Short mmCIF file of C-alpha atoms in Angstrom, two decimals:
data_model
loop_
_atom_site.label_atom_id
_atom_site.label_comp_id
_atom_site.label_asym_id
_atom_site.label_seq_id
_atom_site.Cartn_x
_atom_site.Cartn_y
_atom_site.Cartn_z
CA MET O 1 11.30 -65.16 138.93
CA GLU O 2 11.60 -68.12 136.54
CA ASP O 3 12.36 -66.83 133.32
CA TYR O 4 10.29 -69.53 130.63
CA THR O 5 12.13 -67.40 127.47
CA THR O 6 15.69 -69.43 128.13
CA TRP O 7 13.96 -72.53 128.90
CA GLY O 8 13.60 -72.66 125.43
CA ALA O 9 17.27 -72.02 124.61
CA ALA O 10 18.49 -74.39 126.39
CA ALA O 11 16.43 -77.78 125.24
CA LEU O 12 17.15 -76.38 121.82
CA ASP O 13 21.00 -75.84 122.16
CA GLN O 14 21.33 -79.45 123.56
CA VAL O 15 18.96 -81.02 120.27
CA THR O 16 20.68 -79.45 117.75
CA ALA O 17 24.30 -80.58 119.72
CA PRO O 18 26.18 -82.96 117.78
CA GLY O 19 24.94 -86.33 118.23
CA HIS O 20 21.42 -85.46 119.74
CA ASN O 21 20.23 -83.92 115.86
CA ASN O 22 19.50 -87.30 114.25
CA CYS O 23 17.05 -88.74 117.43
CA PHE O 24 14.21 -86.49 115.96
CA PRO O 25 13.15 -86.86 112.03
CA TRP O 26 11.32 -90.17 112.00
CA ILE O 27 9.51 -88.69 114.98
CA SER O 28 8.87 -85.18 113.22
CA GLN O 29 7.30 -87.39 109.96
CA LEU O 30 4.66 -88.76 111.88
CA PRO O 31 0.65 -87.56 111.21
CA THR O 32 -0.27 -84.09 112.75
CA GLU O 33 -2.33 -86.35 115.23
CA LEU O 34 -0.59 -89.20 116.23
CA PHE O 35 2.63 -87.12 116.60
CA THR O 36 0.20 -84.55 118.91
CA GLY O 37 -0.51 -87.74 120.52
CA ILE O 38 2.92 -88.60 121.82
CA LEU O 39 3.91 -85.50 123.24
CA GLN O 40 1.17 -85.22 125.16
CA LEU O 41 1.59 -88.55 127.27
CA SER O 42 5.48 -87.62 127.90
CA LEU O 43 4.15 -84.29 129.92
CA PRO O 44 4.34 -85.24 133.88
CA GLU O 45 1.08 -86.25 134.86
CA PHE O 46 -1.64 -84.14 136.67
CA ASP O 47 -4.58 -85.17 138.82
CA ILE O 48 -5.93 -81.32 140.40
CA GLU O 49 -7.74 -83.80 142.78
CA LEU O 50 -3.76 -84.31 144.52
CA HIS O 51 -2.06 -82.33 147.19
CA SER O 52 1.28 -82.44 144.99
CA ALA O 53 -1.53 -80.51 142.10
CA PRO O 54 0.34 -76.65 142.00
CA TYR O 55 4.61 -79.36 141.87
CA SER O 56 2.75 -81.28 139.11
CA SER O 57 0.92 -79.00 136.81
CA HIS O 58 4.00 -76.48 137.32
CA PHE O 59 6.84 -79.05 135.37
CA ARG O 60 3.65 -79.81 133.33
CA VAL O 61 3.47 -76.40 131.93
CA LYS O 62 7.15 -75.83 132.03
CA ARG O 63 7.51 -78.85 129.62
CA CYS O 64 5.62 -77.50 126.98
CA TYR O 65 7.94 -74.96 126.89
CA ILE O 66 11.17 -76.76 126.39
CA LEU O 67 8.64 -78.60 123.98
CA ARG O 68 8.12 -76.32 122.01
CA SER O 69 11.96 -75.39 121.23
CA VAL O 70 12.89 -78.46 119.69
CA THR O 71 11.92 -77.34 115.79
CA LYS O 72 9.95 -75.61 114.33
CA ARG O 73 6.67 -77.90 113.79
CA TRP O 74 7.45 -78.65 116.71
CA GLN O 75 6.53 -75.08 117.41
CA THR O 76 3.79 -74.82 115.61
CA ILE O 77 2.34 -78.08 116.57
CA ILE O 78 2.15 -77.10 120.79
CA GLU O 79 1.52 -73.66 120.89
CA GLY O 80 -1.16 -74.60 118.21
CA THR O 81 -3.36 -77.08 120.58
CA PRO O 82 -4.98 -75.81 123.08
CA SER O 83 -5.30 -78.62 125.21
CA PHE O 84 -1.71 -77.95 126.10
CA TRP O 85 -2.53 -74.54 127.45
CA THR O 86 -5.46 -75.93 129.92
CA THR O 87 -3.80 -75.30 133.68
CA VAL O 88 -3.29 -71.91 135.29
CA VAL O 89 -0.70 -71.99 137.85
CA SER O 90 -0.28 -69.27 140.30
CA THR O 91 3.15 -70.40 140.94
CA LEU O 92 3.95 -68.98 137.39
CA PRO O 93 4.75 -65.95 135.77
CA SER O 94 1.22 -63.84 134.78
CA TYR O 95 3.27 -63.95 131.19
CA VAL O 96 2.88 -67.31 131.08
CA ASN O 97 0.06 -67.86 132.70
CA GLU O 98 -1.63 -65.27 129.80
CA THR O 99 -0.11 -67.00 126.87
CA SER O 100 -1.77 -70.21 128.60
CA ILE O 101 -5.20 -68.52 128.53
CA ILE O 102 -5.24 -67.36 124.67
CA ARG O 103 -3.58 -70.69 123.70
CA SER O 104 -6.31 -72.55 125.22
CA ALA O 105 -8.81 -71.07 122.82
CA ASN O 106 -12.42 -71.60 124.14
CA LEU O 107 -11.95 -74.32 125.99
CA PRO O 108 -12.41 -75.87 130.16
CA ILE O 109 -9.29 -74.42 132.22
CA SER O 110 -8.10 -75.43 135.02
CA ILE O 111 -7.37 -72.51 138.18
CA ILE O 112 -4.88 -74.30 140.69
CA TYR O 113 -2.86 -71.17 144.17
CA TYR O 114 -1.06 -72.16 145.71
CA HIS O 115 0.24 -70.73 149.03
CA PRO O 116 3.22 -72.15 151.05
CA GLY O 117 1.28 -71.54 154.70
CA TYR O 118 3.56 -68.66 155.94
CA THR O 119 1.85 -64.89 155.75
CA ASN O 120 2.49 -62.67 153.33
CA PRO O 121 5.81 -63.92 150.64
CA ALA O 122 7.09 -61.61 149.28
CA HIS O 123 7.31 -63.59 145.48
CA LEU O 124 4.03 -64.79 145.65
CA LEU O 125 0.04 -62.97 144.49
CA THR O 126 -2.06 -63.05 147.31
CA GLU O 127 -5.64 -65.12 146.42
CA VAL O 128 -7.34 -62.01 145.58
CA GLU O 129 -4.13 -60.60 143.16
CA PHE O 130 -4.26 -63.89 141.34
CA LEU O 131 -7.67 -64.58 140.26
CA LYS O 132 -8.50 -60.89 139.18
CA ILE O 133 -5.58 -60.95 136.86
CA ILE O 134 -7.49 -63.96 135.49
CA GLN O 135 -10.84 -62.96 136.46
CA HIS O 136 -11.69 -62.62 132.24
CA SER O 137 -11.48 -66.45 131.88
CA ARG O 138 -14.13 -67.42 135.04
CA PRO O 139 -16.59 -68.31 132.84
CA ARG O 140 -14.55 -70.76 130.66
CA TRP O 141 -12.97 -72.38 134.81
CA SER O 142 -13.99 -76.66 134.81
CA ALA O 143 -11.26 -77.58 138.24
CA ILE O 144 -10.29 -75.36 141.03
CA SER O 145 -7.37 -75.92 142.88
CA LEU O 146 -7.08 -73.40 145.96
CA ASN O 147 -4.48 -73.49 149.15
CA LEU O 148 -5.47 -70.24 151.00
CA TYR O 149 -4.01 -68.61 153.25
CA ASP O 150 -7.35 -65.73 153.90
CA SER O 151 -10.70 -67.40 152.50
CA THR O 152 -12.41 -63.84 153.12
CA ALA O 153 -12.86 -62.46 149.93
CA MET O 154 -13.33 -66.15 147.85
CA VAL O 155 -17.56 -65.38 147.47
CA ASP O 156 -17.00 -63.04 144.78
CA TYR O 157 -14.89 -65.98 142.46
CA ILE O 158 -16.80 -68.92 144.39
CA GLY O 159 -19.85 -67.86 145.61
CA THR O 160 -21.24 -67.26 142.83
CA PRO O 161 -22.31 -69.83 140.17
CA LEU O 162 -19.18 -70.98 137.41
CA PRO O 163 -21.35 -73.27 134.34
CA LEU O 164 -18.27 -75.35 133.78
CA LEU O 165 -16.99 -75.93 137.28
CA ARG O 166 -16.69 -79.66 138.17
CA THR O 167 -14.00 -79.91 140.33
CA ILE O 168 -13.76 -77.19 142.84
CA ILE O 169 -10.66 -78.04 146.18
CA VAL O 170 -10.32 -75.45 148.69
CA ARG O 171 -7.84 -75.97 151.48
CA SER O 172 -7.29 -73.17 154.18
CA VAL O 173 -3.97 -73.05 155.47
CA ARG O 174 -4.45 -71.29 158.47
CA PRO O 175 -5.94 -72.40 161.09
CA THR O 176 -7.62 -69.67 162.37
CA SER O 177 -9.63 -69.54 158.78
CA LEU O 178 -12.82 -71.28 160.27
CA ALA O 179 -13.30 -68.07 162.23
CA SER O 180 -14.39 -66.63 158.42
CA GLU O 181 -18.14 -66.30 157.62
CA PRO O 182 -19.60 -68.73 156.09
CA LEU O 183 -19.79 -69.13 152.05
CA GLU O 184 -22.30 -70.52 150.13
CA LEU O 185 -20.77 -72.42 147.31
CA LEU O 186 -21.81 -71.53 144.51
CA GLY O 187 -24.45 -69.38 145.57
CA GLY O 188 -26.17 -72.44 145.71
CA ASP O 189 -26.29 -73.86 141.30
CA THR O 190 -24.05 -77.19 142.25
CA ALA O 191 -25.57 -79.34 140.12
CA ASN O 192 -22.26 -79.72 137.30
CA LEU O 193 -20.52 -80.29 140.65
CA ARG O 194 -18.27 -83.88 140.42
CA PHE O 195 -15.59 -83.66 143.08
CA VAL O 196 -15.71 -81.21 145.88
CA CYS O 197 -12.83 -80.75 148.90
CA PHE O 198 -13.48 -78.41 151.23
CA SER O 199 -10.66 -78.64 154.19
CA GLY O 200 -10.38 -75.51 157.14
CA VAL O 201 -13.09 -72.92 155.63
CA SER O 202 -16.17 -72.43 156.56
CA ILE O 203 -18.63 -73.49 154.54
CA LEU O 204 -23.35 -73.37 153.95
CA CYS O 205 -24.56 -76.27 152.41
CA SER O 206 -27.39 -74.84 150.32
CA ALA O 207 -30.54 -77.18 149.01
CA GLY O 208 -29.01 -77.61 146.29
CA HIS O 209 -29.08 -80.21 144.58
CA PHE O 210 -25.84 -82.60 143.61
CA VAL O 211 -27.34 -85.03 141.05
CA GLN O 212 -24.17 -85.39 139.71
CA LEU O 213 -21.40 -85.09 142.44
CA LYS O 214 -18.80 -88.55 142.53
CA CYS O 215 -16.78 -86.69 145.91
CA LEU O 216 -17.34 -85.30 148.90
CA THR O 217 -14.59 -84.97 150.89
CA LEU O 218 -15.44 -81.95 154.17
CA LYS O 219 -12.35 -81.47 157.48
CA LYS O 220 -13.15 -79.23 159.86
CA VAL O 221 -15.02 -77.34 157.64
CA GLY O 222 -16.77 -75.31 160.93
CA ARG O 223 -20.01 -75.83 163.41
CA ASP O 224 -20.76 -72.25 161.77
CA GLY O 225 -21.64 -72.82 158.32
CA LEU O 226 -22.37 -76.76 158.52
CA ARG O 227 -25.47 -78.05 160.01
CA GLY O 228 -26.20 -81.41 160.73
CA PRO O 229 -29.24 -81.35 158.31
CA GLN O 230 -27.59 -79.98 155.83
CA LEU O 231 -25.44 -82.79 155.66
CA LEU O 232 -27.79 -85.11 155.29
CA ASP O 233 -29.98 -83.87 152.83
CA THR O 234 -26.18 -83.25 150.92
CA LEU O 235 -26.26 -86.95 150.72
CA ARG O 236 -29.84 -87.47 149.61
CA ALA O 237 -29.38 -84.94 147.72
CA SER O 238 -26.59 -86.87 145.62
CA PRO O 239 -27.32 -90.49 144.18
CA ALA O 240 -23.67 -90.63 142.52
CA LEU O 241 -21.69 -90.16 145.47
CA GLU O 242 -18.52 -92.73 145.76
CA VAL O 243 -16.46 -91.10 148.07
CA LEU O 244 -17.74 -89.43 151.07
CA ASN O 245 -14.98 -88.68 153.64
CA LEU O 246 -15.40 -86.54 156.38
CA LYS O 247 -12.66 -85.57 158.57
CA GLY O 248 -13.52 -83.54 162.39
CA ILE O 249 -17.08 -82.37 161.49
CA ARG O 250 -18.68 -81.92 165.00
CA ALA O 251 -22.35 -80.59 162.84
CA GLU O 252 -25.24 -81.34 165.91
CA VAL O 253 -27.48 -84.92 164.73
CA PRO O 254 -31.25 -84.11 162.58
CA PRO O 255 -34.05 -85.88 163.61
CA PRO O 256 -34.64 -89.21 162.26
CA SER O 257 -35.06 -89.24 158.78
CA PRO O 258 -36.21 -91.44 155.91
CA THR O 259 -33.19 -94.41 155.40
CA ILE O 260 -30.59 -92.30 152.39
CA PRO O 261 -30.16 -94.98 149.94
CA LEU O 262 -26.07 -94.69 148.21
CA HIS O 263 -26.08 -97.40 145.65
CA HIS O 264 -23.03 -96.16 144.17
CA LEU O 265 -21.51 -95.56 147.69
CA ARG O 266 -17.98 -97.34 147.38
CA CYS O 267 -15.63 -95.49 150.04
CA ILE O 268 -16.96 -94.39 152.90
CA LYS O 269 -14.12 -92.35 155.44
CA LEU O 270 -15.27 -90.68 159.12
CA ARG O 271 -12.60 -89.44 161.19
CA SER O 272 -12.36 -87.34 164.67
CA CYS O 273 -15.56 -86.88 164.16
CA ALA O 274 -18.42 -86.97 166.57
CA ILE O 275 -19.28 -90.11 167.36
CA ASP O 276 -23.02 -89.13 167.35
CA LEU O 277 -22.56 -87.87 164.38
CA VAL O 278 -20.50 -90.86 162.59
CA VAL O 279 -23.85 -93.71 164.18
CA TYR O 280 -26.27 -91.56 162.70
CA ILE O 281 -24.47 -91.13 159.11
CA LEU O 282 -24.10 -94.74 159.43
CA GLN O 283 -26.82 -95.82 160.35
CA GLN O 284 -29.26 -93.69 157.54
CA ILE O 285 -27.37 -94.72 154.65
CA GLN O 286 -27.63 -98.06 152.41
CA ALA O 287 -24.22 -98.80 150.85
CA PRO O 288 -23.87 -102.05 149.28
CA SER O 289 -21.20 -101.63 147.43
CA CYS O 290 -19.04 -100.33 149.63
CA THR O 291 -15.58 -101.86 149.31
CA ARG O 292 -13.28 -99.08 151.40
CA LEU O 293 -14.53 -98.69 154.71
CA CYS O 294 -12.37 -96.04 157.12
CA LEU O 295 -13.34 -94.79 161.09
CA GLY O 296 -11.54 -93.11 163.50
CA ILE O 297 -13.70 -92.61 166.40
CA GLU O 298 -11.22 -90.89 169.38
CA ASP O 299 -12.36 -91.50 173.23
CA GLU O 300 -15.75 -90.01 173.98
CA PRO O 301 -17.61 -90.26 177.85
CA GLU O 302 -20.18 -93.10 177.76
CA PHE O 303 -19.36 -94.18 174.11
CA ASP O 304 -20.83 -97.79 173.38
CA VAL O 305 -18.24 -99.81 171.91
CA PRO O 306 -19.90 -103.02 171.80
CA HIS O 307 -23.40 -101.80 170.68
CA PHE O 308 -21.06 -99.85 167.71
CA LEU O 309 -19.44 -102.74 166.75
CA ASN O 310 -22.28 -105.56 166.36
CA GLU O 311 -24.99 -103.04 165.80
CA THR O 312 -23.81 -100.07 163.62
CA LEU O 313 -21.97 -101.32 162.23
CA LYS O 314 -23.35 -104.24 161.11
CA PRO O 315 -24.31 -104.11 157.29
CA PHE O 316 -20.47 -103.85 156.84
CA HIS O 317 -19.85 -106.86 158.71
CA GLY O 318 -20.12 -108.22 154.70
CA MET O 319 -17.40 -106.20 152.80
CA LEU O 320 -14.99 -106.70 156.66
CA TYR O 321 -14.95 -110.62 155.54
CA THR O 322 -14.69 -110.16 152.20
CA THR O 323 -11.99 -108.47 151.64
CA HIS O 324 -10.13 -109.87 154.34
CA ARG O 325 -10.47 -113.00 152.84
CA GLN O 326 -9.84 -110.70 148.93
CA LEU O 327 -5.95 -109.09 150.75
CA ARG O 328 -5.33 -112.44 152.39
CA GLU O 329 -4.55 -110.25 154.74
CA SER O 330 -5.46 -107.18 157.70
CA THR O 331 -4.12 -106.21 160.76
CA VAL O 332 -5.20 -106.11 164.72
CA LEU O 333 -3.09 -103.70 166.08
CA LEU O 334 -2.73 -103.48 170.38
CA ASP O 335 -1.15 -100.85 171.43
CA PHE O 336 -1.54 -97.52 174.49
CA GLY O 337 -5.35 -98.79 174.64
CA LEU O 338 -6.18 -98.73 171.37
CA PHE O 339 -7.90 -100.67 168.73
CA ARG O 340 -7.37 -100.61 165.11
CA TRP O 341 -8.56 -103.31 162.71
CA TYR O 342 -7.54 -102.76 159.27
CA THR O 343 -6.10 -104.09 155.46
CA PRO O 344 -1.78 -102.93 155.97
CA SER O 345 -2.30 -102.69 151.45
CA CYS O 346 -5.08 -101.46 150.00
CA SER O 347 -5.72 -100.19 147.14
CA LYS O 348 -7.70 -96.15 146.66
CA MET O 349 -10.89 -98.36 146.78
CA GLU O 350 -10.24 -101.66 148.16
CA GLY O 351 -9.79 -101.85 152.43
CA PHE O 352 -10.43 -100.86 155.66
CA SER O 353 -9.61 -99.59 158.71
CA ILE O 354 -11.23 -99.57 161.93
CA PHE O 355 -10.11 -97.81 164.37
CA ILE O 356 -10.62 -96.92 168.09
CA ASP O 357 -8.73 -94.75 170.64
CA CYS O 358 -9.10 -95.66 174.17
CA ALA O 359 -11.36 -98.92 173.86
CA LEU O 360 -8.63 -101.76 173.93
CA ASP O 361 -11.17 -104.13 175.04
CA PRO O 362 -11.47 -108.23 174.94
CA LEU O 363 -14.94 -107.44 173.29
CA CYS O 364 -12.98 -106.01 170.04
CA ILE O 365 -11.26 -109.11 169.36
CA SER O 366 -13.93 -111.31 170.01
CA TRP O 367 -15.47 -109.40 167.40
CA VAL O 368 -13.44 -109.46 165.12
CA ASP O 369 -12.97 -113.58 165.67
CA GLY O 370 -16.69 -113.07 165.40
CA ILE O 371 -16.31 -111.81 162.00
CA LEU O 372 -13.25 -114.08 160.36
CA GLN O 373 -14.24 -116.79 161.97
CA ASP O 374 -12.05 -119.66 160.52
CA GLU O 375 -11.23 -117.36 157.55
CA SER O 376 -6.86 -117.37 158.34
CA GLY O 377 -4.58 -114.36 157.16
CA LEU O 378 -4.98 -112.24 160.77
CA GLN O 379 -1.98 -110.94 161.77
CA ILE O 380 -1.91 -109.22 165.68
CA SER O 381 0.07 -106.95 166.36
CA PHE O 382 1.13 -105.99 169.46
CA GLY O 383 2.45 -102.75 169.85
CA ARG O 384 5.17 -100.27 172.39
CA ALA O 385 2.67 -100.16 175.36
CA GLY O 386 4.19 -103.57 176.23
CA ALA O 387 1.81 -104.95 178.92
CA PHE O 388 -1.13 -106.39 177.86
CA SER O 389 -4.31 -107.82 180.84
CA GLU O 390 -5.29 -111.21 181.54
CA ALA O 391 -8.25 -110.30 179.63
CA VAL O 392 -7.37 -109.24 176.57
CA LEU O 393 -4.50 -111.73 176.60
CA ARG O 394 -7.37 -114.38 176.48
CA SER O 395 -9.74 -113.42 173.84
CA VAL O 396 -6.34 -113.83 171.38
CA ALA O 397 -5.12 -116.54 172.87
CA PRO O 398 -8.11 -119.32 170.63
CA MET O 399 -8.37 -116.69 167.61
CA ARG O 400 -7.97 -119.59 164.78
CA SER O 401 -7.92 -116.65 162.21
CA VAL O 402 -4.12 -115.72 163.30
CA THR O 403 -1.07 -116.63 161.47
CA LYS O 404 1.34 -113.87 162.10
CA VAL O 405 2.47 -112.11 165.25
CA LEU O 406 4.12 -108.49 165.32
CA ILE O 407 5.94 -107.95 168.83
CA ARG O 408 6.47 -104.38 167.92
CA GLU O 409 9.92 -102.98 170.37
CA THR O 410 8.43 -101.26 172.76
CA TRP O 411 9.48 -98.29 174.53
CA LEU O 412 12.90 -98.29 177.06
CA GLY O 413 12.95 -102.19 176.06
CA ALA O 414 10.29 -102.98 178.40
CA ASP O 415 9.60 -106.77 178.73
CA ASN O 416 8.01 -108.68 176.22
CA ARG O 417 8.76 -111.80 178.46
CA THR O 418 5.35 -112.18 178.56
CA LEU O 419 4.36 -112.74 175.24
CA LEU O 420 6.80 -115.34 174.46
CA GLN O 421 4.67 -117.09 177.56
CA PHE O 422 1.61 -116.54 175.90
CA ILE O 423 2.81 -118.23 172.90
CA GLY O 424 4.00 -120.88 174.66
CA LYS O 425 0.84 -120.90 176.79
CA PRO O 426 -1.70 -123.69 176.39
CA LEU O 427 -5.21 -122.72 175.76
CA PRO O 428 -7.65 -121.73 178.74
CA THR O 429 -10.01 -124.03 177.83
CA GLY O 430 -7.66 -126.96 177.48
CA ALA O 431 -4.06 -128.10 177.55
CA SER O 432 -3.60 -130.21 174.69
CA LEU O 433 -3.40 -127.50 172.14
CA PRO O 434 -1.63 -124.00 172.73
CA SER O 435 -2.55 -120.16 172.12
CA LEU O 436 -3.00 -119.13 168.86
CA PRO O 437 -2.95 -122.17 167.64
CA TYR O 438 -2.52 -121.82 163.81
CA LEU O 439 0.07 -119.47 164.15
CA LYS O 440 2.53 -119.90 161.91
CA GLU O 441 5.57 -116.73 161.61
CA ILE O 442 6.51 -114.66 164.68
CA PHE O 443 8.62 -111.62 164.40
CA LEU O 444 10.49 -111.15 167.52
CA PRO O 445 11.81 -106.73 168.79
CA PHE O 446 14.74 -106.20 169.43
CA GLY O 447 14.29 -106.22 173.12
CA GLY O 448 12.76 -107.01 176.01
CA TRP O 449 13.32 -110.67 175.47
CA LYS O 450 16.38 -112.72 175.75
CA THR O 451 17.45 -116.23 174.11
CA GLN O 452 16.07 -118.02 177.08
CA ASP O 453 12.66 -116.69 176.46
CA LEU O 454 12.31 -117.84 173.17
CA LEU O 455 13.78 -121.27 173.89
CA GLU O 456 11.36 -121.71 176.77
CA MET O 457 8.41 -120.67 174.14
CA VAL O 458 9.20 -123.40 171.48
CA ARG O 459 10.01 -126.17 174.45
CA SER O 460 6.50 -125.21 175.92
CA ARG O 461 4.81 -125.32 172.40
CA PHE O 462 6.38 -128.63 170.82
CA CYS O 463 7.54 -129.85 173.48
CA ALA O 464 5.15 -129.95 176.33
CA LEU O 465 1.90 -130.09 174.58
CA PRO O 466 -0.30 -132.77 173.00
CA TRP O 467 -1.75 -130.77 170.00
CA LYS O 468 -4.26 -133.99 170.24
CA ASP O 469 -6.80 -134.09 167.24
CA MET O 470 -4.61 -131.14 164.99
CA GLU O 471 -1.79 -131.48 163.96
CA GLN O 472 1.36 -128.71 164.51
CA THR O 473 1.14 -126.02 162.90
CA LEU O 474 4.75 -125.27 161.86
CA LEU O 475 6.42 -121.72 163.22
CA THR O 476 8.46 -119.09 161.29
CA ILE O 477 10.23 -117.26 163.34
CA ASN O 478 12.47 -113.65 162.95
CA VAL O 479 14.48 -112.63 164.32
CA PRO O 480 16.64 -109.50 164.43
CA ARG O 481 20.35 -109.36 163.80
CA GLY O 482 22.32 -108.64 167.75
CA GLY O 483 22.90 -104.73 167.27
CA PHE O 484 21.52 -101.58 168.67
CA SER O 485 17.85 -100.39 167.91
CA TRP O 486 16.64 -97.10 167.06
CA ALA O 487 16.06 -96.67 170.98
CA GLY O 488 19.94 -97.65 171.58
CA ILE O 489 18.45 -100.85 172.72
CA THR O 490 20.58 -103.94 172.36
CA SER O 491 19.50 -107.47 170.92
CA PRO O 492 19.61 -110.82 171.75
CA ILE O 493 22.55 -112.46 169.96
CA LEU O 494 21.83 -115.66 168.99
CA ASP O 495 24.43 -118.22 169.19
CA LEU O 496 24.57 -121.27 166.72
CA ALA O 497 24.03 -123.78 169.74
CA THR O 498 20.54 -122.28 170.48
CA ILE O 499 19.33 -121.32 166.96
CA VAL O 500 20.24 -125.53 166.71
CA GLU O 501 18.56 -126.43 169.34
CA ILE O 502 15.20 -124.43 168.68
CA ARG O 503 15.32 -125.83 165.11
CA LYS O 504 15.99 -128.90 165.91
CA THR O 505 12.62 -128.91 167.85
CA SER O 506 9.42 -130.50 165.66
CA GLY O 507 6.92 -128.03 165.00
CA VAL O 508 9.97 -125.13 163.62
CA GLN O 509 9.85 -124.82 160.13
CA CYS O 510 12.52 -122.52 160.28
CA VAL O 511 14.92 -119.08 162.79
CA LYS O 512 15.55 -115.95 160.11
CA LEU O 513 17.81 -113.30 161.31
CA SER O 514 17.27 -110.19 159.45
CA GLY O 515 18.50 -107.00 159.67
CA SER O 516 17.43 -103.43 158.23
CA LYS O 517 19.42 -104.09 155.13
CA ASP O 518 19.70 -107.51 155.09
CA PRO O 519 16.93 -109.28 152.70
CA VAL O 520 14.73 -111.55 155.44
CA GLY O 521 15.84 -114.87 155.64
CA MET O 522 19.76 -114.35 155.11
CA LEU O 523 21.69 -116.14 157.16
CA ALA O 524 18.43 -118.68 158.42
CA VAL O 525 19.30 -122.20 159.54
CA THR O 526 17.23 -125.01 158.88
CA TRP O 527 18.34 -128.84 160.03
CA ASN O 528 18.76 -131.30 157.27
CA GLU O 529 17.33 -134.63 158.21
CA SER O 530 19.18 -136.84 156.48
CA CYS O 531 22.70 -135.56 157.52
CA SER O 532 21.33 -134.99 161.07
CA GLN O 533 23.26 -131.26 160.86
CA PRO O 534 22.32 -127.44 160.59
CA VAL O 535 22.63 -126.08 157.55
CA TRP O 536 23.02 -122.09 156.79
CA VAL O 537 20.92 -121.07 153.26
#
């Protein structure tokens, strides 16, 4: 066990050594209130909602012990400021936690229990042992984060009311925990809750009101505790809800009911849930403020994909368009029979990801095209499947919103020449324009193509087609530097003559060579029109 009494001694030796003791007089003379604020800002950031909470909270307490050993005044201020000691963590020695409880005076405290995931580690208190030791502080618990191996004994701690509790997070690290008896959260007294997260723990949603609830996360909570009607009642009783996150929920669909207005709901995540439940929730709620939508639909028989995209998601079409336009980018991934449309970089509350397994259908691509219309910035990512039907390619070809194409490295170096030929072909509707006429940039994989394939694509796209009624869209070609990929596949090596031949083609803006450690564009070739010769940049 770590001896916390040695932290202070080590820190004191360091700051009193020659050359260090002149660093602190000025800060030690600051007013107490200002000095306390500076010390607070020096502590590690701590968010109980994150999976890293056991680690960050542990080091936060450790930092307090180090700081209190700098000088006598620092010790007096830190020990006498209750807000420094409002965290109790199971990874700390019991006497450290007891000291924190005493020093925190009457302030609300956060309780964190961490289990590493294997049975009864010798150095760790069990859930019951830890909570029993701090039971006397229970009226002051304002936040609980429990990573449990066994949730059967939790009824005495989170199954009865807690007057100050605002945040409750219970995650099971044992897959069989779903077999435990359903737990009624706080005995139904849930009016003060702001943040609720249950993962792998079977719970009962009572008729209690969640009038102040901001975030609701339920992951694989089990059918025996959570019922469809109870879930809808919970949403109906949570008018202030901002985040709804459901994963692996298989509750039955309740009968039709009045629409649930959730005017503050900004983030909706529904992943690996029963499709009929997903459809029902999206149809029952009104979320005009939604700025982040994440849906993960697994393959299920008789799933009507067109109806889901065009009817169920119709209220969110405007949000998808607006988000794409604001971020100026989004990506459609086509791979192994799946479809995904997502924003690669997004904040916690902005972006979208629509994932449908086993539904690589031209209707999905047409659906994206119908939403974006002519709004540019869409990237098509051809995945590792390496083969795409003519129907899929025909639906992609006329998209005016596509400005980037990424061809991923295929398994075992499968043939990518079909995709290069597709980019050089004329549109199915006419011979004047090529497929993806607004394409500005293409990223090639390591293998599955030859130098001649790239040259023929360029000639076919820019030399063989008249480009009537439209100015040629300049194309940037990104080529990996010759070598071996992670799968041992060799990449074609572009010789200077071929690069010059490609670059001097009207319509090619530049050829960029890149390696795993090279900046994109290093040793690229451009054509100097005035000198009529290639120039390395």
